[in-house]
Structures are given as structure tokens and as C-alpha cells.
mmCIF file of C-alpha atoms and ligand atoms in Angstrom:
data_model
loop_
_atom_site.group_PDB
_atom_site.id
_atom_site.type_symbol
_atom_site.label_atom_id
_atom_site.label_comp_id
_atom_site.label_asym_id
_atom_site.label_seq_id
_atom_site.Cartn_x
_atom_site.Cartn_y
_atom_site.Cartn_z
ATOM 1 C CA MET A 1090 -11.137 3.467 -18.133
ATOM 2 C CA SER A 1091 -7.348 3.347 -18.209
ATOM 3 C CA SER A 1092 -5.489 1.203 -15.787
ATOM 4 C CA ALA A 1093 -2.968 2.463 -13.241
ATOM 5 C CA VAL A 1094 -1.572 -0.971 -12.413
ATOM 6 C CA GLU A 1095 -1.796 -3.820 -14.857
ATOM 7 C CA ILE A 1096 -0.328 -7.204 -14.065
ATOM 8 C CA GLN A 1097 -0.105 -10.015 -16.589
ATOM 9 C CA ASN A 1098 1.074 -13.543 -15.946
ATOM 10 C CA LEU A 1099 3.128 -12.551 -12.902
ATOM 11 C CA LYS A 1100 5.255 -15.377 -11.571
ATOM 12 C CA ILE A 1101 7.528 -15.330 -8.550
ATOM 13 C CA SER A 1102 9.419 -18.376 -7.385
ATOM 14 C CA PHE A 1103 12.201 -19.357 -5.030
ATOM 15 C CA PRO A 1104 14.360 -22.450 -5.505
ATOM 16 C CA LYS A 1105 12.045 -24.683 -3.491
ATOM 17 C CA LYS A 1106 8.812 -22.781 -3.813
ATOM 18 C CA GLN A 1107 6.548 -21.210 -6.407
ATOM 19 C CA ILE A 1108 4.842 -18.239 -4.733
ATOM 20 C CA LEU A 1109 2.918 -16.629 -7.595
ATOM 21 C CA ASN A 1110 1.999 -18.660 -10.630
ATOM 22 C CA GLY A 1111 0.409 -16.451 -13.274
ATOM 23 C CA VAL A 1112 -1.332 -13.565 -11.576
ATOM 24 C CA ASN A 1113 -3.452 -11.247 -13.724
ATOM 25 C CA LEU A 1114 -5.101 -8.145 -12.378
ATOM 26 C CA SER A 1115 -5.834 -4.576 -13.313
ATOM 27 C CA VAL A 1116 -6.549 -1.581 -11.100
ATOM 28 C CA ASN A 1117 -8.288 1.322 -12.803
ATOM 29 C CA LYS A 1118 -6.834 4.792 -12.514
ATOM 30 C CA GLY A 1119 -8.345 6.611 -9.542
ATOM 31 C CA SER A 1120 -9.994 3.526 -8.091
ATOM 32 C CA PHE A 1121 -9.608 1.753 -4.747
ATOM 33 C CA ALA A 1122 -8.946 -2.002 -4.873
ATOM 34 C CA ALA A 1123 -8.212 -4.593 -2.222
ATOM 35 C CA LEU A 1124 -6.040 -7.676 -2.491
ATOM 36 C CA ILE A 1125 -7.019 -10.360 -0.024
ATOM 37 C CA GLY A 1126 -5.757 -13.835 0.726
ATOM 38 C CA ALA A 1127 -4.585 -15.966 3.636
ATOM 39 C CA ASN A 1128 -1.262 -15.413 5.380
ATOM 40 C CA GLY A 1129 1.549 -16.668 3.184
ATOM 41 C CA ALA A 1130 -0.507 -16.419 -0.038
ATOM 42 C CA GLY A 1131 2.046 -14.060 -1.596
ATOM 43 C CA LYS A 1132 0.277 -10.699 -1.203
ATOM 44 C CA SER A 1133 3.347 -8.850 0.059
ATOM 45 C CA MET A 1134 5.485 -10.355 -2.704
ATOM 46 C CA LEU A 1135 3.033 -9.153 -5.301
ATOM 47 C CA ILE A 1136 3.074 -5.609 -3.920
ATOM 48 C CA LYS A 1137 6.870 -5.592 -3.758
ATOM 49 C CA ALA A 1138 7.036 -6.698 -7.394
ATOM 50 C CA VAL A 1139 4.833 -3.732 -8.377
ATOM 51 C CA CYS A 1140 7.271 -1.392 -6.583
ATOM 52 C CA GLY A 1141 10.250 -2.943 -8.371
ATOM 53 C CA LEU A 1142 11.544 -4.497 -5.141
ATOM 54 C CA GLN A 1143 11.026 -8.139 -6.070
ATOM 55 C CA LYS A 1144 12.226 -10.114 -9.096
ATOM 56 C CA PHE A 1145 9.497 -11.658 -11.223
ATOM 57 C CA THR A 1146 8.601 -12.868 -14.666
ATOM 58 C CA GLY A 1147 5.578 -11.612 -16.578
ATOM 59 C CA ASN A 1148 4.465 -8.048 -17.203
ATOM 60 C CA ILE A 1149 3.690 -5.166 -14.909
ATOM 61 C CA LYS A 1150 2.531 -1.891 -16.365
ATOM 62 C CA ILE A 1151 2.313 1.346 -14.379
ATOM 63 C CA LEU A 1152 0.059 3.986 -15.942
ATOM 64 C CA GLY A 1153 0.493 2.297 -19.293
ATOM 65 C CA LYS A 1154 4.298 1.981 -19.148
ATOM 66 C CA ASP A 1155 6.324 -1.138 -18.564
ATOM 67 C CA LEU A 1156 7.610 -1.171 -14.966
ATOM 68 C CA LYS A 1157 11.212 -0.949 -16.198
ATOM 69 C CA GLU A 1158 10.516 2.361 -17.918
ATOM 70 C CA ALA A 1159 7.885 3.650 -15.523
ATOM 71 C CA ASN A 1160 8.577 6.493 -13.152
ATOM 72 C CA LYS A 1161 8.764 4.736 -9.761
ATOM 73 C CA ASN A 1162 8.272 8.098 -8.001
ATOM 74 C CA LEU A 1163 4.645 7.777 -8.968
ATOM 75 C CA ILE A 1164 4.253 4.819 -6.636
ATOM 76 C CA GLY A 1165 3.997 5.338 -2.889
ATOM 77 C CA TYR A 1166 4.493 2.185 -0.827
ATOM 78 C CA ALA A 1167 3.709 1.627 2.830
ATOM 79 C CA PRO A 1168 5.254 -1.770 3.700
ATOM 80 C CA GLN A 1169 3.851 -4.304 6.138
ATOM 81 C CA ASN A 1170 5.179 -4.234 9.721
ATOM 82 C CA ASN A 1171 7.096 -1.018 9.306
ATOM 83 C CA THR A 1172 7.850 -0.707 13.006
ATOM 84 C CA ALA A 1173 11.017 1.278 13.538
ATOM 85 C CA ASP A 1174 14.121 0.199 15.327
ATOM 86 C CA LYS A 1175 13.467 0.992 18.999
ATOM 87 C CA ASN A 1176 16.750 2.906 19.158
ATOM 88 C CA SER A 1177 16.231 4.907 16.000
ATOM 89 C CA PRO A 1178 17.193 8.566 16.523
ATOM 90 C CA VAL A 1179 15.338 9.578 13.326
ATOM 91 C CA SER A 1180 12.398 11.865 14.060
ATOM 92 C CA VAL A 1181 8.878 11.489 12.751
ATOM 93 C CA TYR A 1182 9.392 14.719 10.788
ATOM 94 C CA GLN A 1183 12.545 13.327 9.140
ATOM 95 C CA ALA A 1184 10.810 10.043 8.348
ATOM 96 C CA VAL A 1185 7.960 11.879 6.604
ATOM 97 C CA SER A 1186 10.502 14.043 4.708
ATOM 98 C CA VAL A 1187 11.842 10.859 3.115
ATOM 99 C CA GLY A 1188 8.706 11.060 0.927
ATOM 100 C CA ARG A 1189 10.125 14.202 -0.691
ATOM 101 C CA PHE A 1190 13.386 12.417 -1.514
ATOM 102 C CA ALA A 1191 11.365 9.554 -2.963
ATOM 103 C CA LYS A 1192 9.720 12.149 -5.190
ATOM 104 C CA ASN A 1193 12.728 14.307 -6.136
ATOM 105 C CA GLY A 1194 15.686 11.960 -5.801
ATOM 106 C CA ILE A 1195 18.245 12.285 -3.019
ATOM 107 C CA PHE A 1196 20.354 15.002 -4.628
ATOM 108 C CA LYS A 1197 17.750 17.744 -4.851
ATOM 109 C CA LYS A 1198 17.931 20.272 -2.046
ATOM 110 C CA PHE A 1199 15.085 20.119 0.471
ATOM 111 C CA GLY A 1200 13.427 23.500 -0.119
ATOM 112 C CA GLU A 1201 10.555 25.631 1.172
ATOM 113 C CA GLU A 1202 8.040 23.897 -1.073
ATOM 114 C CA ASP A 1203 9.134 20.474 0.253
ATOM 115 C CA LYS A 1204 8.782 21.748 3.813
ATOM 116 C CA LYS A 1205 5.231 22.915 3.096
ATOM 117 C CA ILE A 1206 4.284 19.574 1.609
ATOM 118 C CA VAL A 1207 5.776 17.651 4.558
ATOM 119 C CA ASP A 1208 3.976 19.925 7.075
ATOM 120 C CA ASN A 1209 0.752 19.371 5.214
ATOM 121 C CA ALA A 1210 1.160 15.565 5.141
ATOM 122 C CA ILE A 1211 1.870 15.591 8.894
ATOM 123 C CA ARG A 1212 -1.262 17.669 9.480
ATOM 124 C CA ILE A 1213 -3.461 15.424 7.324
ATOM 125 C CA ALA A 1214 -2.168 12.308 9.088
ATOM 126 C CA GLN A 1215 -2.797 14.024 12.453
ATOM 127 C CA ILE A 1216 0.664 13.391 13.812
ATOM 128 C CA GLU A 1217 1.734 16.990 14.592
ATOM 129 C CA TYR A 1218 1.939 16.108 18.286
ATOM 130 C CA ILE A 1219 4.731 13.589 17.651
ATOM 131 C CA ALA A 1220 6.527 15.357 14.779
ATOM 132 C CA ALA A 1221 9.651 15.872 16.898
ATOM 133 C CA SER A 1222 9.595 12.430 18.558
ATOM 134 C CA PRO A 1223 12.147 9.770 17.661
ATOM 135 C CA LEU A 1224 10.620 6.931 15.620
ATOM 136 C CA GLY A 1225 11.719 4.467 18.299
ATOM 137 C CA GLU A 1226 9.371 6.063 20.822
ATOM 138 C CA ILE A 1227 6.055 5.964 18.984
ATOM 139 C CA SER A 1228 3.322 3.309 19.063
ATOM 140 C CA GLY A 1229 2.476 0.833 16.284
ATOM 141 C CA GLY A 1230 -0.612 2.830 15.299
ATOM 142 C CA GLU A 1231 1.361 6.050 15.176
ATOM 143 C CA ALA A 1232 4.034 4.337 13.077
ATOM 144 C CA GLN A 1233 1.356 3.379 10.539
ATOM 145 C CA LYS A 1234 0.269 7.008 10.316
ATOM 146 C CA VAL A 1235 3.864 8.142 9.876
ATOM 147 C CA SER A 1236 4.182 5.660 7.029
ATOM 148 C CA ILE A 1237 1.024 7.023 5.400
ATOM 149 C CA ALA A 1238 2.235 10.631 5.900
ATOM 150 C CA ARG A 1239 5.523 9.748 4.187
ATOM 151 C CA VAL A 1240 3.604 8.312 1.261
ATOM 152 C CA LEU A 1241 1.399 11.446 1.090
ATOM 153 C CA ALA A 1242 4.486 13.674 1.137
ATOM 154 C CA GLN A 1243 5.684 11.812 -1.930
ATOM 155 C CA GLN A 1244 2.510 12.895 -3.764
ATOM 156 C CA PRO A 1245 2.312 9.654 -5.705
ATOM 157 C CA GLU A 1246 -0.395 8.746 -8.177
ATOM 158 C CA ILE A 1247 -0.588 5.177 -6.943
ATOM 159 C CA ILE A 1248 -0.580 4.139 -3.291
ATOM 160 C CA LEU A 1249 0.191 0.576 -2.223
ATOM 161 C CA LEU A 1250 -0.708 -0.236 1.354
ATOM 162 C CA ASP A 1251 0.388 -3.588 2.754
ATOM 163 C CA GLU A 1252 -1.774 -4.556 5.758
ATOM 164 C CA PRO A 1253 -1.805 -0.981 7.064
ATOM 165 C CA GLN A 1254 -4.018 -1.891 10.038
ATOM 166 C CA ALA A 1255 -2.171 -5.059 11.038
ATOM 167 C CA ASN A 1256 -0.508 -3.823 14.237
ATOM 168 C CA LEU A 1257 -3.550 -2.013 15.612
ATOM 169 C CA ASP A 1258 -6.086 -3.045 18.225
ATOM 170 C CA PRO A 1259 -9.642 -3.547 16.909
ATOM 171 C CA ASN A 1260 -10.855 -0.069 17.897
ATOM 172 C CA SER A 1261 -7.917 1.710 16.299
ATOM 173 C CA GLN A 1262 -8.365 -0.497 13.208
ATOM 174 C CA LYS A 1263 -11.800 0.970 12.575
ATOM 175 C CA THR A 1264 -10.564 4.530 13.138
ATOM 176 C CA PHE A 1265 -7.634 3.891 10.836
ATOM 177 C CA LEU A 1266 -9.886 2.493 8.160
ATOM 178 C CA ASN A 1267 -12.059 5.606 8.274
ATOM 179 C CA PHE A 1268 -8.909 7.656 8.005
ATOM 180 C CA ILE A 1269 -7.756 5.799 4.850
ATOM 181 C CA GLU A 1270 -11.210 6.123 3.365
ATOM 182 C CA LYS A 1271 -11.328 9.877 3.993
ATOM 183 C CA LEU A 1272 -7.913 10.320 2.440
ATOM 184 C CA TYR A 1273 -8.908 8.411 -0.628
ATOM 185 C CA LEU A 1274 -12.155 10.344 -1.034
ATOM 186 C CA SER A 1275 -10.332 13.672 -0.710
ATOM 187 C CA PHE A 1276 -7.361 12.948 -2.967
ATOM 188 C CA LYS A 1277 -8.647 10.261 -5.360
ATOM 189 C CA PHE A 1278 -5.299 8.607 -5.905
ATOM 190 C CA THR A 1279 -5.264 5.025 -7.119
ATOM 191 C CA CYS A 1280 -5.026 2.670 -4.164
ATOM 192 C CA LEU A 1281 -4.260 -1.035 -3.888
ATOM 193 C CA MET A 1282 -4.573 -2.188 -0.299
ATOM 194 C CA VAL A 1283 -3.520 -5.591 0.913
ATOM 195 C CA THR A 1284 -5.297 -7.228 3.818
ATOM 196 C CA HIS A 1285 -5.853 -10.743 5.116
ATOM 197 C CA ASP A 1286 -8.856 -9.421 7.077
ATOM 198 C CA ILE A 1287 -12.072 -9.094 5.037
ATOM 199 C CA ASP A 1288 -13.569 -6.780 7.673
ATOM 200 C CA MET A 1289 -10.846 -4.291 6.818
ATOM 201 C CA ILE A 1290 -12.041 -3.642 3.276
ATOM 202 C CA PRO A 1291 -13.387 -0.058 3.244
ATOM 203 C CA LYS A 1292 -16.720 0.903 1.667
ATOM 204 C CA CYS A 1293 -14.976 3.057 -0.945
ATOM 205 C CA CYS A 1294 -13.281 -0.079 -2.313
ATOM 206 C CA GLU A 1295 -14.641 -0.940 -5.747
ATOM 207 C CA LYS A 1296 -12.743 -4.099 -6.580
ATOM 208 C CA VAL A 1297 -11.566 -7.077 -4.622
ATOM 209 C CA PHE A 1298 -8.971 -9.580 -5.790
ATOM 210 C CA MET A 1299 -8.544 -12.862 -3.982
ATOM 211 C CA LEU A 1300 -5.198 -14.586 -4.143
ATOM 212 C CA LYS A 1301 -4.979 -18.335 -3.613
ATOM 213 C CA ASP A 1302 -2.510 -20.988 -4.736
ATOM 214 C CA GLY A 1303 -0.482 -18.409 -6.590
ATOM 215 C CA LYS A 1304 -3.364 -17.092 -8.691
ATOM 216 C CA ILE A 1305 -6.205 -14.604 -8.549
ATOM 217 C CA VAL A 1306 -9.168 -16.915 -8.025
ATOM 218 C CA LEU A 1307 -11.712 -14.148 -7.778
ATOM 219 C CA ASP A 1308 -11.839 -10.694 -9.339
ATOM 220 C CA THR A 1309 -15.055 -9.100 -8.164
ATOM 221 C CA ASP A 1310 -16.933 -5.983 -7.053
ATOM 222 C CA ASN A 1311 -17.026 -5.226 -3.328
ATOM 223 C CA LYS A 1312 -20.212 -7.145 -2.520
ATOM 224 C CA ASP A 1313 -20.805 -10.222 -0.348
ATOM 225 C CA ILE A 1314 -17.088 -10.726 -0.049
ATOM 226 C CA LYS A 1315 -17.334 -12.950 3.015
ATOM 227 C CA GLN A 1316 -19.637 -15.356 1.264
ATOM 228 C CA LYS A 1317 -17.584 -15.364 -1.916
ATOM 229 C CA ALA A 1318 -14.396 -15.964 0.047
ATOM 230 C CA ARG A 1319 -16.023 -18.895 1.816
ATOM 231 C CA GLU A 1320 -17.056 -20.369 -1.535
ATOM 232 C CA TYR A 1321 -13.480 -20.235 -2.667
ATOM 233 C CA GLY A 1322 -12.307 -21.733 0.627
ATOM 234 C CA ILE A 1323 -10.082 -18.772 1.368
ATOM 235 C CA TYR A 1324 -11.107 -18.347 4.996
HETATM 236 N N1 ADP B 376 13.183 -15.060 0.575
HETATM 237 C C1 ADP B 376 12.270 -16.010 0.549
HETATM 238 N N2 ADP B 376 12.565 -17.279 0.155
HETATM 239 C C2 ADP B 376 11.641 -18.257 0.107
HETATM 240 N N3 ADP B 376 10.349 -18.083 0.417
HETATM 241 C C3 ADP B 376 9.987 -16.848 0.820
HETATM 242 C C4 ADP B 376 10.898 -15.762 0.906
HETATM 243 N N4 ADP B 376 10.232 -14.650 1.320
HETATM 244 C C5 ADP B 376 8.961 -15.068 1.506
HETATM 245 N N5 ADP B 376 8.803 -16.347 1.206
HETATM 246 C C6 ADP B 376 7.546 -17.115 1.256
HETATM 247 O O1 ADP B 376 6.669 -16.597 0.290
HETATM 248 C C7 ADP B 376 5.329 -16.789 0.699
HETATM 249 C C8 ADP B 376 4.540 -15.528 0.490
HETATM 250 O O2 ADP B 376 4.955 -14.538 1.397
HETATM 251 P P1 ADP B 376 4.226 -13.151 1.516
HETATM 252 O O3 ADP B 376 4.152 -12.496 0.199
HETATM 253 O O4 ADP B 376 4.907 -12.417 2.614
HETATM 254 O O5 ADP B 376 2.763 -13.623 1.982
HETATM 255 P P2 ADP B 376 1.530 -12.765 2.498
HETATM 256 O O6 ADP B 376 1.929 -11.314 2.416
HETATM 257 O O7 ADP B 376 0.372 -13.104 1.604
HETATM 258 O O8 ADP B 376 1.277 -13.189 3.905
HETATM 259 C C9 ADP B 376 5.379 -17.259 2.125
HETATM 260 O O9 ADP B 376 5.103 -18.632 2.173
HETATM 261 C C10 ADP B 376 6.805 -16.985 2.561
HETATM 262 O O10 ADP B 376 7.227 -17.911 3.497
HETATM 263 MG MG1 MG B 377 2.140 -9.902 3.806
#
């Protein structure tokens, strides 16, 4: 099985703080994996490093290529807390279209094919009813769906989701989780999802990585995670 994301000896530090101290992990192509750990463990930093948005030492390979040479368009990233500026005049449709620019670069003309792909992503994410709304006027749950639709419009091979359910109430969290699971089962992209909430790991998830004290302390299948996490004193 070839790996889509391979991380070796990843270290991230700030002048007064070592955040990651030798992380190793590998996500197989086409699989769903979860990265868990307490708040402040460094999960978001790790994801940003994989997107090329955070300086690090060590090695990150994307579909077999060193991150520096890898095609970043293949990675779709939905950041944590992506709530829009309340005054943003940008529409949901425009925000989803950004996925096409992430795919093609900003200089390629937005054509008929791009429009079709954006319409389709909006339909799959079930946000047609707000397509014309300004981003500043939608709810936190809707904003998460817009973020996912943007990533889908990019048609990436690898999707990185950072706490996608974080701003939702418990009921919407479950619905959202089912939504992510359905997407994954229909499209079979590679997914690495970050969450601090063990209950948010979907059934389709095959691998779970636990981050603690700057390292992956557990690299396991998706079974008895609560108990394992307790053993490692993570929660
Ligand atoms: N620019 C920065 N300088 C110093 N420390 C930072 C900076 N950004 C984040 N941190 C620290 O890095 C740690 C990991 O942050 P983060 O990756 O966001 O954690 P998580 O996503 O697991 O909750 C936190 O303790 C945070 O305070
Ligand atoms: Mg985080």
C-alpha cells in the first residue's frame, strides 16, 4: 500500500517552545485517518506543515514526493475555526470557487468546466440555498460546509480537515460526521482529520494517531480508542 502522506522526524519549535519533537506517521493512499490529542498538542501545526504553511525540520512526503517538489494542488485543506469576517461581502459561491483557483492557479480563466465543478460541489455539500449569501451572514455549521465544498471544488487527492465539527452543536456534529463519512465513501480520497473529540472519529476511519508531548504515542486501528487514550493519559 503506498502512502499519500508520510511524515518522518517532524519537528516544529518556537524560540521558547518545542511543539513537535520527532513525529512519524504515514497515511495510506485512499484511507481515512484521524489525528487526536488534547488542545494545544500541536495538531493544527502538524496539518499546516503538511500543507506547506508552517516551517519545520524533518521530512514530509506527499504521494511519494518531497513536500518541496510535491504538487500542493493535490492537497485540500479546511482550516480550524474558518469563520468568516462578519462584514465579508464575498458570497458562498465565490468562496467555493476559490477551490478552482487552488487547483488551476490564479491566472487561469474561470471557465464552463470550473463552473460545473463548483455547482456540483455546492450541491454535494447541500448549500445551494445559501449560494448567493455573503459569507458574513451564514452560521458556523454552514461555514464548515462551505469550507468542505471549496475543498471538493479543488478536486484534491488528499483532504486535511482540522476540527471540522468544532463550532457545531452536538446534534449538528453527528449530522456533519455522517456527511463527511458519506463523502469519503463516495469519493475515496485520502483523508486526515484532526479532532480533540474521540466521539468525532467516524466509523470509516481506519487509523488513529495520538499526539502527546510532541510525539505520536499511539498509532493504532480504530478500535477501543477511548480506552487506549485513557491508558496513554491523553484524556
Ligand atoms: N506563533 C506561535 N508561537 C509560539 N507558540 C505557538 C504559536 N502558534 C501556536 N503556538 C503554540 O503551539 C501549540 C500547538 O498549537 P496547535 O497546533 O494550534 O494545537 P492544537 O491544534 O493541537 O490544539 C500551542 O501550545 C500554541 O500555544
Ligand atoms: Mg488545533
